[in-house]
Coordinates of N, CA and C in Angstrom, one line a residue:
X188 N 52.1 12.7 91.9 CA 53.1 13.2 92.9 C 53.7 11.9 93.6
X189 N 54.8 11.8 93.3 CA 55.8 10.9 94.3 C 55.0 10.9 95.5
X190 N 55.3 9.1 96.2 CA 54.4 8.6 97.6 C 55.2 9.4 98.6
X191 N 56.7 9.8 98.7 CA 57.6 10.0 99.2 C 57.5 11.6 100.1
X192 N 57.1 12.4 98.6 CA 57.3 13.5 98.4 C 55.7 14.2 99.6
X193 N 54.4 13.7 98.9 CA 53.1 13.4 99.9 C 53.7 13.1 101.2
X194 N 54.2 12.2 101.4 CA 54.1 11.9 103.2 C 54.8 13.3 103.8
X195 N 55.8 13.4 102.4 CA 56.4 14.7 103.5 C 55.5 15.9 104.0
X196 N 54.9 16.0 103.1 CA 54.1 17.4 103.0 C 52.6 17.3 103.9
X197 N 52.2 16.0 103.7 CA 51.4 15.8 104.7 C 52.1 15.8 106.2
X198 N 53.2 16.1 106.6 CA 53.9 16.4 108.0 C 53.3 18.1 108.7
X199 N 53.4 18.5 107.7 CA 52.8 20.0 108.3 C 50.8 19.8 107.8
X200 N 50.2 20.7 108.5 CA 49.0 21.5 108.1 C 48.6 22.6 107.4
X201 N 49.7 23.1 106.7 CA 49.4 24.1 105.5 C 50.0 23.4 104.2
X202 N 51.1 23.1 104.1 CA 52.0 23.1 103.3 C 51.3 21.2 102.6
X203 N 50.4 20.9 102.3 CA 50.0 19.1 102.0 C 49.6 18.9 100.6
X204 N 50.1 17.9 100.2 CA 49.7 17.5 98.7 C 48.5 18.1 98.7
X205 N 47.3 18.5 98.9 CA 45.9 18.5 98.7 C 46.2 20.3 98.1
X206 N 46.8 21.2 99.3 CA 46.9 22.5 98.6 C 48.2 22.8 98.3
X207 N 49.0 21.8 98.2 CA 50.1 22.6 96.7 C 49.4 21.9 95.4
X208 N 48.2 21.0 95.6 CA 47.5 20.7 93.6 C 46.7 22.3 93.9
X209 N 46.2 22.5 94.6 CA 45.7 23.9 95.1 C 46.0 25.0 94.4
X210 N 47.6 25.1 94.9 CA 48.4 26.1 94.4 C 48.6 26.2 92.7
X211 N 48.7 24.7 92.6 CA 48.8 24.4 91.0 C 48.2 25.1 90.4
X212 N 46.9 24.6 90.6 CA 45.7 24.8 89.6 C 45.2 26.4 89.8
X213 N 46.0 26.9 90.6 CA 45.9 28.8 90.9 C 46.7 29.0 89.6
X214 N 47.9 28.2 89.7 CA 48.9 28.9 89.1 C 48.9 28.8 87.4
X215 N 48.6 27.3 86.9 CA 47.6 27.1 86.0 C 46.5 28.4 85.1
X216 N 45.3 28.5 86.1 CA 44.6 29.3 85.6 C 45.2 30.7 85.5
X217 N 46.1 31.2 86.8 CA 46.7 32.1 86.1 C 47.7 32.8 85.0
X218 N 48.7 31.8 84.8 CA 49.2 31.8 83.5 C 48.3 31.6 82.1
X219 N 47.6 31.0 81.9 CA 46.5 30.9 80.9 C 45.6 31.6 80.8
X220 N 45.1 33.1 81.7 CA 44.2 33.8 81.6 C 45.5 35.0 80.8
X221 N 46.4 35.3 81.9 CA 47.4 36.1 81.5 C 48.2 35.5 79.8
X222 N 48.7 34.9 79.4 CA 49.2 34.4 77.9 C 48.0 34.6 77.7
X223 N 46.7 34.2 77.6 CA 45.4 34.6 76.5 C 45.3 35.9 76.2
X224 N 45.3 36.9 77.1 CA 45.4 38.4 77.5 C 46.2 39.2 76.7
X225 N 47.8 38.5 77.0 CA 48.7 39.0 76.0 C 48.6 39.1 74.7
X226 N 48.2 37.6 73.9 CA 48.0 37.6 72.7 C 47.2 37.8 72.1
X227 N 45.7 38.1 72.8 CA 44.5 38.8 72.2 C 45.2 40.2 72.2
X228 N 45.5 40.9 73.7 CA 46.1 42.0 73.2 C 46.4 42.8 72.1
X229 N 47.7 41.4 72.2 CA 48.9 42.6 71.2 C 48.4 42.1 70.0
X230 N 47.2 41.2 69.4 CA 47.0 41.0 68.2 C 45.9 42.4 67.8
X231 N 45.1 42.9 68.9 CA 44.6 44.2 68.4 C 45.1 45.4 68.6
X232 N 46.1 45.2 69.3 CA 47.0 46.5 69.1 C 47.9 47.1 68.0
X233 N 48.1 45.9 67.4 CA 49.0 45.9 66.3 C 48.6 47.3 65.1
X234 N 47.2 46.8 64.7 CA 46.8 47.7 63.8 C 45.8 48.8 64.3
X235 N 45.4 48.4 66.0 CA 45.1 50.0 66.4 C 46.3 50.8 66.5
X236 N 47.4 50.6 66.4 CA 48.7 51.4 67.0 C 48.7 52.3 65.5
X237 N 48.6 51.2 64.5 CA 49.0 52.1 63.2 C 47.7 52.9 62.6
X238 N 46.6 52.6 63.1 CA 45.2 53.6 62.8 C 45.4 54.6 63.9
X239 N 46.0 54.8 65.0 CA 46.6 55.6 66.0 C 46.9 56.6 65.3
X240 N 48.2 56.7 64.3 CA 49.1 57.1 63.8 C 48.4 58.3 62.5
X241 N 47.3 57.7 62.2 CA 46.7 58.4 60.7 C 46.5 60.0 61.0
X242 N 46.5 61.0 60.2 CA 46.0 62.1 61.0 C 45.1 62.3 60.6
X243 N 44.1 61.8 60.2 CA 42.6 61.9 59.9 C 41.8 61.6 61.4
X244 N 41.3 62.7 61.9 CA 41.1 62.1 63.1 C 40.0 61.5 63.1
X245 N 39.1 61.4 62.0 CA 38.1 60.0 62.3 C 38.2 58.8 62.2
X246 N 39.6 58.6 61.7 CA 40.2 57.5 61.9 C 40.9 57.2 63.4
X247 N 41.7 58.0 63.8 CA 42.9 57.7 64.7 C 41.6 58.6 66.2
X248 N 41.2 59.4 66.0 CA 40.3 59.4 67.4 C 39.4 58.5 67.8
X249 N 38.4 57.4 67.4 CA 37.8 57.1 68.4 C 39.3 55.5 69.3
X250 N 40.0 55.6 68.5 CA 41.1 54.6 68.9 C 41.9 55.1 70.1
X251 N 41.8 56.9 69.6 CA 42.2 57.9 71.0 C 41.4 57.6 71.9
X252 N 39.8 57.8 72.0 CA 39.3 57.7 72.7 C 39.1 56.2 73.2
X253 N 38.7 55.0 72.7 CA 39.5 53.9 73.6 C 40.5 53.3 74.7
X254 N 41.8 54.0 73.8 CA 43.0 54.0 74.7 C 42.5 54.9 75.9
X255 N 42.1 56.1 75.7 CA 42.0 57.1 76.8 C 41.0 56.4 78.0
X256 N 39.7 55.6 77.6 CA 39.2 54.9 78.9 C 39.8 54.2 79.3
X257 N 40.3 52.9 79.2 CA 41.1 52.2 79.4 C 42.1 52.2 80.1
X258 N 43.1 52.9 79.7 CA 44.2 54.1 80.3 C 43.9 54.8 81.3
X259 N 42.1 55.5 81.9 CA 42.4 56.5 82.3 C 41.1 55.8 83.7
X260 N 40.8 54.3 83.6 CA 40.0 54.0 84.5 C 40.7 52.6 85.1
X261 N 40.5 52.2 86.4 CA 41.2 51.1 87.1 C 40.6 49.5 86.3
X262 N 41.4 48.7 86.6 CA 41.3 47.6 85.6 C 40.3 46.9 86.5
X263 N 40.2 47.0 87.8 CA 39.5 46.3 88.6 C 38.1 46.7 88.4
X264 N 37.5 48.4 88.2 CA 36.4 48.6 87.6 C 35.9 48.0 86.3
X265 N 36.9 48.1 85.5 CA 36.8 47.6 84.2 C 36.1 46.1 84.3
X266 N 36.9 45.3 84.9 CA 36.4 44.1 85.3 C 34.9 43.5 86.0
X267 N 34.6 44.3 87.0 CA 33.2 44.5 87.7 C 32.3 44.7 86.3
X268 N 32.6 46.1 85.6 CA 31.5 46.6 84.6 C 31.3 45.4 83.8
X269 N 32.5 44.3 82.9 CA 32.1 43.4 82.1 C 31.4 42.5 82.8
X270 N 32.2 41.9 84.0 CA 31.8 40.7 84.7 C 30.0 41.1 84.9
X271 N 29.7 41.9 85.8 CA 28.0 42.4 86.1 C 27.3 43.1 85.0
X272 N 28.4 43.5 84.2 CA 27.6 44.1 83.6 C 26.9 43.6 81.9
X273 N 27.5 42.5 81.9 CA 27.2 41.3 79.9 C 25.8 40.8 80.6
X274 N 25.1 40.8 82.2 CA 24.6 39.8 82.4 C 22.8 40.9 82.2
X275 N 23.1 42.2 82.3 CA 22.2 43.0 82.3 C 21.7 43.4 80.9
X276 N 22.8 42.8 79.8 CA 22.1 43.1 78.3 C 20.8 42.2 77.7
X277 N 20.0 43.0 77.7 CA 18.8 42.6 77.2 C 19.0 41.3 75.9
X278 N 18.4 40.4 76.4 CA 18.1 38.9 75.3 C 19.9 38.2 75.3
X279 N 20.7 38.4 76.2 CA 21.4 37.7 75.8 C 22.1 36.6 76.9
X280 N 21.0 36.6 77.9 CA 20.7 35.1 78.1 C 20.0 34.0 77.3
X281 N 19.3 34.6 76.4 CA 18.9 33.5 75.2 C 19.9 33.0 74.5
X282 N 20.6 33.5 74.4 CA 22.0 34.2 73.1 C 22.7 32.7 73.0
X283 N 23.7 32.0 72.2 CA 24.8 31.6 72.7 C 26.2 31.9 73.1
X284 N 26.2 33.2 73.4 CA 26.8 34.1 73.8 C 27.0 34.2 75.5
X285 N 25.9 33.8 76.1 CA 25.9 33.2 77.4 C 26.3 32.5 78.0
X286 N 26.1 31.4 77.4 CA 26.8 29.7 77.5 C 28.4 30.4 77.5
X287 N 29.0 31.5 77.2 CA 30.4 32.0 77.2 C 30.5 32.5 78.2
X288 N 29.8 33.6 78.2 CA 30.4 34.6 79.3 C 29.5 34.5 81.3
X289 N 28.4 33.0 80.5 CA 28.2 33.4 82.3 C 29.4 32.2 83.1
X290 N 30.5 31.6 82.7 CA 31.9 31.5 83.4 C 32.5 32.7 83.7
X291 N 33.1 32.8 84.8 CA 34.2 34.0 85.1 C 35.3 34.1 84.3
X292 N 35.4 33.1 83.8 CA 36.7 33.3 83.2 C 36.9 34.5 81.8
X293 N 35.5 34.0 80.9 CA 35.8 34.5 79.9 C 35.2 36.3 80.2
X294 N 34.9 36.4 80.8 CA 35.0 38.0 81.4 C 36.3 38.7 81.5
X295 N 36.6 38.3 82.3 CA 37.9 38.3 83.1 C 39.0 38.1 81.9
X296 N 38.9 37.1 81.1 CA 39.5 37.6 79.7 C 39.1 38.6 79.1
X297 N 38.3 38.9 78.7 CA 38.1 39.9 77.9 C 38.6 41.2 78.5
X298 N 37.8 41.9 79.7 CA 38.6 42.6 80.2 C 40.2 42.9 80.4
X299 N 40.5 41.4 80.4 CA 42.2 42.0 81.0 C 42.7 42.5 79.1
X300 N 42.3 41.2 78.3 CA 43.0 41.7 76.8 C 42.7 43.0 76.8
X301 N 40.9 43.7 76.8 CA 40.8 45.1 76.4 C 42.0 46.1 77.2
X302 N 42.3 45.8 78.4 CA 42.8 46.7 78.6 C 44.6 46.9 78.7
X303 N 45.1 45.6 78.2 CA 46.4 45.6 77.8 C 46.5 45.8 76.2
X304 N 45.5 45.4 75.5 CA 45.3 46.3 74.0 C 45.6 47.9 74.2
X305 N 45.0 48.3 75.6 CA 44.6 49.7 75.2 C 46.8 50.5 75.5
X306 N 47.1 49.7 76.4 CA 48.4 49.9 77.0 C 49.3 49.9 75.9
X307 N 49.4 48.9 75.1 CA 50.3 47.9 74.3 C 50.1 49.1 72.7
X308 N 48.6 49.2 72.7 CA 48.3 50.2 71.4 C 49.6 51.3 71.5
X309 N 49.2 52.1 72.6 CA 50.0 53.4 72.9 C 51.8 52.9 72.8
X310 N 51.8 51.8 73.3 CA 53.3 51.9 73.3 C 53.5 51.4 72.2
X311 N 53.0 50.7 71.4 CA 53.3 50.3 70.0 C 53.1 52.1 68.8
X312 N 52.4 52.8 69.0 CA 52.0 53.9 68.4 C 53.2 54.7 68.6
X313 N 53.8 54.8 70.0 CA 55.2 56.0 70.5 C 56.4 55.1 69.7
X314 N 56.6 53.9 69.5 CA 57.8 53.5 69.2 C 57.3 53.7 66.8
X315 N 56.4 53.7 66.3 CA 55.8 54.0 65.6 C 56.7 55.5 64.9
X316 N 55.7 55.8 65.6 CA 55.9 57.7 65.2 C 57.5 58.2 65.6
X317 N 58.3 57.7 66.8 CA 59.9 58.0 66.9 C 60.6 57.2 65.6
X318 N 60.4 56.5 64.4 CA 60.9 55.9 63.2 C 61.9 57.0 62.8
X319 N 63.5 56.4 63.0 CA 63.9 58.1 62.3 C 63.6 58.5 61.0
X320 N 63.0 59.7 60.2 CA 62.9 60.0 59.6 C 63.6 59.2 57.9
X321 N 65.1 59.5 58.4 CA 65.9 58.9 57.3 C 65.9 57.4 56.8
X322 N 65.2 56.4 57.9 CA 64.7 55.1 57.6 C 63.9 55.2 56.2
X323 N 62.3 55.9 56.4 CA 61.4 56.2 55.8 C 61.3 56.6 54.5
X324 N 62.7 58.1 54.6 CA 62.5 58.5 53.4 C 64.0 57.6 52.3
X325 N 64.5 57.0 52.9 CA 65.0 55.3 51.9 C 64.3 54.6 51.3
X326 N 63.1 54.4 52.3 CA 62.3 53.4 52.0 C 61.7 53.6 50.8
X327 N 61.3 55.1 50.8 CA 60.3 55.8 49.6 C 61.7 55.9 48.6
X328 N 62.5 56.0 48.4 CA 63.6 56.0 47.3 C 63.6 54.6 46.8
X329 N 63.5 53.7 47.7 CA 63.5 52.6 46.8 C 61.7 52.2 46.2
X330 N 61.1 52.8 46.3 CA 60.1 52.8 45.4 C 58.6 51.8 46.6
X331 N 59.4 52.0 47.7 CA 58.2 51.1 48.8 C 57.0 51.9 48.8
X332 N 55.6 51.6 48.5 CA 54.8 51.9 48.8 C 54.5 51.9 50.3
X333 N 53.3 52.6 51.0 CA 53.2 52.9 52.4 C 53.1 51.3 53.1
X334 N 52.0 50.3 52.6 CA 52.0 48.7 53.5 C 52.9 48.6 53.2
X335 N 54.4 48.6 52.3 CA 55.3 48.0 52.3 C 56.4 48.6 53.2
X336 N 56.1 49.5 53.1 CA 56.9 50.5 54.5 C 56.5 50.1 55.4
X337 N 55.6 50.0 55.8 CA 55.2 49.4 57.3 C 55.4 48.3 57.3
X338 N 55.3 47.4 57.2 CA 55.3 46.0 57.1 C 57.1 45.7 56.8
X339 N 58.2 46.3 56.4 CA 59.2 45.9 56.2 C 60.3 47.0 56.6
X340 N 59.9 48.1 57.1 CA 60.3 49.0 57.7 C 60.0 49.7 59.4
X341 N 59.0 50.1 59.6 CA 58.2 50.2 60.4 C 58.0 49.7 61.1
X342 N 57.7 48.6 61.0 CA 57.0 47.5 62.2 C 58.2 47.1 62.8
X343 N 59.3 46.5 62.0 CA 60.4 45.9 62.5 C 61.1 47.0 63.5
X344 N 61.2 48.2 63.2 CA 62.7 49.1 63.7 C 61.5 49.4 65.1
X345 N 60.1 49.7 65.1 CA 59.8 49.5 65.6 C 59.1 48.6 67.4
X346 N 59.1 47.5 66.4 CA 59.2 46.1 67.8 C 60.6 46.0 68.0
X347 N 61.8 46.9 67.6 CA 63.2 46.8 68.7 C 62.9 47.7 69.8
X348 N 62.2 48.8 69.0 CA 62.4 50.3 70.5 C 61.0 50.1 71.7
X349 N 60.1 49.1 70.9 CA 59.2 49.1 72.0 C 59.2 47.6 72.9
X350 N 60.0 46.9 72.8 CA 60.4 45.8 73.5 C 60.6 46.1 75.1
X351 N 61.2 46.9 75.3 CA 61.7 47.3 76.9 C 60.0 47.8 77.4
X352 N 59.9 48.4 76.8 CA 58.2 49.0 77.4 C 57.5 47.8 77.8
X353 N 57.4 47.1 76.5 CA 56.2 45.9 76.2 C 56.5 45.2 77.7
X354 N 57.9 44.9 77.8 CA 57.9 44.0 78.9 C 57.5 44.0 80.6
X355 N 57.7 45.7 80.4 CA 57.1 45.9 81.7 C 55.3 46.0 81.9
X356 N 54.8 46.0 80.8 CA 52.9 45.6 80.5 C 53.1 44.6 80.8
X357 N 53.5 43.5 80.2 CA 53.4 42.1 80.8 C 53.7 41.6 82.5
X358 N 54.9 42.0 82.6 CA 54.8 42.0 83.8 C 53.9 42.7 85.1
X359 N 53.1 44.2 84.2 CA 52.4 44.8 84.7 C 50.6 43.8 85.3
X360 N 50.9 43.1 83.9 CA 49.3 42.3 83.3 C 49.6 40.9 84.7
X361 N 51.0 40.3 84.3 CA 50.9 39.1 85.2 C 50.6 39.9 87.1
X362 N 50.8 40.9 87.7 CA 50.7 41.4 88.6 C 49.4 41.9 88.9
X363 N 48.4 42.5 87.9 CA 47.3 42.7 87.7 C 46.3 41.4 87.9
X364 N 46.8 40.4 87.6 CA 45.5 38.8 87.1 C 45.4 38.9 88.9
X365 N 46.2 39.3 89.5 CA 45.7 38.9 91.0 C 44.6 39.6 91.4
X366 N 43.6 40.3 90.5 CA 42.4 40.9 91.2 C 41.4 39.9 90.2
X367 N 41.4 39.1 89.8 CA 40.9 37.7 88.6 C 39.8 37.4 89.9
X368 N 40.7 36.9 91.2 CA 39.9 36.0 92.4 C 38.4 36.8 92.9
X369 N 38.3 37.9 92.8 CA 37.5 38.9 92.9 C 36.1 38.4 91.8
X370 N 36.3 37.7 91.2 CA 34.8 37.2 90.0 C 35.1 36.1 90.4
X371 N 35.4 35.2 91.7 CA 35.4 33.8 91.7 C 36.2 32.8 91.2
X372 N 37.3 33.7 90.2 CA 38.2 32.5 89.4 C 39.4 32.5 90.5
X373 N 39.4 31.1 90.6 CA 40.4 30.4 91.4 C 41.8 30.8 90.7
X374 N 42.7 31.8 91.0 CA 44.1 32.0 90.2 C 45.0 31.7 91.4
X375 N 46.0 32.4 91.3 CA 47.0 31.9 92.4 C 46.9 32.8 93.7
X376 N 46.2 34.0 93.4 CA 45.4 35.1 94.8 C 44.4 34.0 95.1
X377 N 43.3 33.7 94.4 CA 42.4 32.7 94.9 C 42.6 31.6 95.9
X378 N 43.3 30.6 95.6 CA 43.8 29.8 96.0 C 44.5 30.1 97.2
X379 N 45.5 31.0 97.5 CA 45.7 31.8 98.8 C 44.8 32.1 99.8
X380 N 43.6 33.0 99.2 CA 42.8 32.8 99.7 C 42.0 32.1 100.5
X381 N 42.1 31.0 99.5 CA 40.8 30.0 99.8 C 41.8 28.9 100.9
X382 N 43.0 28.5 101.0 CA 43.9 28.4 101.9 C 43.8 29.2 103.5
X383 N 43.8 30.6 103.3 CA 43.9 31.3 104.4 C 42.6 31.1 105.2
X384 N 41.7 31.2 104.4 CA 40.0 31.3 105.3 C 40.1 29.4 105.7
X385 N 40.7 28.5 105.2 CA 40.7 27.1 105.5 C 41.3 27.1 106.8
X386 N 42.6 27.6 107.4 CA 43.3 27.7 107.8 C 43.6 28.7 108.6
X387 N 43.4 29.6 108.7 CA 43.5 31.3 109.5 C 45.3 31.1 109.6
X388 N 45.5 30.7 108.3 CA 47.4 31.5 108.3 C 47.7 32.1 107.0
X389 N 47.5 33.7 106.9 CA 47.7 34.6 106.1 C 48.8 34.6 105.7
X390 N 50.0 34.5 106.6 CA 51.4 35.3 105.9 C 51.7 33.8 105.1
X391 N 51.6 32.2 105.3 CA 52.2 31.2 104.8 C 51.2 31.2 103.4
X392 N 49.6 31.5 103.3 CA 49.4 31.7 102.2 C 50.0 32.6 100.9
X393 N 50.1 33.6 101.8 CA 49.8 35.0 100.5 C 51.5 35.1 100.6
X394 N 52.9 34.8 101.2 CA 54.0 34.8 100.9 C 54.2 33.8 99.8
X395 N 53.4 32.6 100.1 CA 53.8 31.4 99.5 C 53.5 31.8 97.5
X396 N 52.5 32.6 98.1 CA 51.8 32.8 96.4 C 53.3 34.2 95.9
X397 N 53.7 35.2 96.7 CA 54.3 36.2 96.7 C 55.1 35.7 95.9
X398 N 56.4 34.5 96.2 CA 57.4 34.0 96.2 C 56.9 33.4 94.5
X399 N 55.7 32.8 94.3 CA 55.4 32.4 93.5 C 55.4 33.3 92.3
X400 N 54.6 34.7 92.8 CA 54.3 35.8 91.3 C 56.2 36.6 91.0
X401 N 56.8 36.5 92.5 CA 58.3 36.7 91.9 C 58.7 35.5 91.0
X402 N 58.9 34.8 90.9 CA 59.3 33.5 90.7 C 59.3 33.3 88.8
X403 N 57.5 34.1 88.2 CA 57.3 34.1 87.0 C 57.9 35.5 86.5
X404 N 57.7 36.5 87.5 CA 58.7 37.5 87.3 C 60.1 37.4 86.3
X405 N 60.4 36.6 87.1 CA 62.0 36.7 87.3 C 62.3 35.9 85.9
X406 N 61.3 34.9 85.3 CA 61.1 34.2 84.3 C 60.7 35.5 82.8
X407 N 59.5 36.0 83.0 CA 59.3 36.7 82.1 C 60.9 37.9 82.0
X408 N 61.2 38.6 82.9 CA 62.3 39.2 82.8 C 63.7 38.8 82.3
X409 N 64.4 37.8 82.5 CA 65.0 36.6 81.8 C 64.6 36.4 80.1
X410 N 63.3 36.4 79.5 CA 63.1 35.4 78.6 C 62.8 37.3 78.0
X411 N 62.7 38.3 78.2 CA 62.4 39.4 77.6 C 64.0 40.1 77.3
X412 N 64.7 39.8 78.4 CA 66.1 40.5 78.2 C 66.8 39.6 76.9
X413 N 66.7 37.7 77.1 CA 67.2 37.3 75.9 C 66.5 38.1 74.5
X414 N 65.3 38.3 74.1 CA 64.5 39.1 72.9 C 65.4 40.2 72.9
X415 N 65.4 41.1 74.0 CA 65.6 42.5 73.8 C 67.2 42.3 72.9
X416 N 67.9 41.2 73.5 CA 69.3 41.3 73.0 C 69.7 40.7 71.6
X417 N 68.5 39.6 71.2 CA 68.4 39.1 69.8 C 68.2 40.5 68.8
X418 N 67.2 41.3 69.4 CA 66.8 42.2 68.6 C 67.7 43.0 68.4
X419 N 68.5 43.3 69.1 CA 69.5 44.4 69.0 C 70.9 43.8 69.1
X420 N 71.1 42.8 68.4 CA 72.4 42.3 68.0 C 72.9 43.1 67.0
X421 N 72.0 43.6 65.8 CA 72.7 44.5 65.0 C 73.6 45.5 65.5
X422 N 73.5 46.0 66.7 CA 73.4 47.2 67.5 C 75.4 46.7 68.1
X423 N 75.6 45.9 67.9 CA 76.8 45.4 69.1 C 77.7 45.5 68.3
X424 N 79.2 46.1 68.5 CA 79.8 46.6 68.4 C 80.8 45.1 67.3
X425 N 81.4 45.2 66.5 CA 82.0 43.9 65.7 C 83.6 43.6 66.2
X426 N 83.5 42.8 66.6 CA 85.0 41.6 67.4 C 85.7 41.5 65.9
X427 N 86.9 41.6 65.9 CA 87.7 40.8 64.7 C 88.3 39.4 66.1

């Protein structure tokens, strides 16, 4: 950090080089819990969304039944049960499986992915099954078997109509990592925290972080509307 920039900030008692690296390293772990979350996620959602879809229900219900915990219990419980609860299974503090999960973090991962998998499944499954009909039965005229229907029909017309959804889970997920500080990981709630109890000034902590979770907002929203409009360029009307 600039010598310059320090002296300034050392002029006040909240605002000092020491807790904006503070802030950093909140904001740090919180983007990196959140992007790890998403991309474990949506990489198991992908093909629970299309085992979703089967109508064999020994296939597509216990995937029902997944989504439906998930879905139907608060993420903050969800979180407690992993975090307290990996440490109560029998032999696997011997494990090296331990050496993993007795950090908070990788709890706190796992939980947030399971339960934006469970989110991301369902919205990947509704944009799925709305495929209009007449896509499908082209597909089958040109002699596409079903993976090739999916995979070159399906999935694509697909990831256009569920793009608007997807974006509000993410933004749902980056809003959510603020109960992270609750298992001890320092995120950007944490760090506020750990600011306010330093200090007894609430509103300059927790606005400062506010201003901050708008701030990625406003970023993911931005960087989702340019996708939404790549994807649906076919869609725009032709200029001579």
């Amino acid at each position: 950090m600039p010598e310059f920039i320090a002296q300034w900030l050392n002029q006040n008692e909240i605002f000092t080089a020491m807790t904006i690296m503070e802030y950093w390293n909140g904001l740090v772990n919180t983007v990196q819990l959140v992007f790890l979350s998403l991309v474990i996620g949506l990489i198991c959602a992908v093909p629970l969304a299309i085992l979703r879809t089967v109508r064999n229900p020994f296939v597509s219900g216990p995937v029902w039944l997944y989504t439906y915990l998930f879905r139907g219990t608060p993420l903050l419980i969800q979180l407690y049960i992993i975090y307290y609860g990996l440490a109560q299974i029998p032999g696997i503090q011997e494990t090296f499986w331990w050496e993993i999960f007795r950090e908070p973090f990788y709890p706190a991962l796992l939980a947030f992915a399971l339960n934006t998998a469970a989110y991301t499944t369902e919205i990947i499954r509704g944009a799925i099954v709305s495929t209009p009909h007449g896509e499908i039965e082209a597909a089958k005229a040109y002699g596409m078997n079903w993976m090739m229907r999916m995979r070159r029909i399906v999935l694509p017309s697909a990831a256009r109509r569920a793009v608007q959804a997807y974006s509000n889970e993410v933004i749902f997920m980056l809003h959510s990592s603020a109960i992270a500080s609750v298992v001890t990981i320092v995120d950007l709630t944490g760090a506020a925290r750990n600011i306010y109890s330093r200090f007894y000034a609430p509103f300059d902590a927790f606005i400062f972080v506010a201003l901050c979770y708008m701030a990625l907002t406003f970023i993911l929203v931005f960087a989702f509307r340019k996708l939404e409009n790549h994807l649906l360029k076919h869609q725009r009307p032709v200029t001579s």
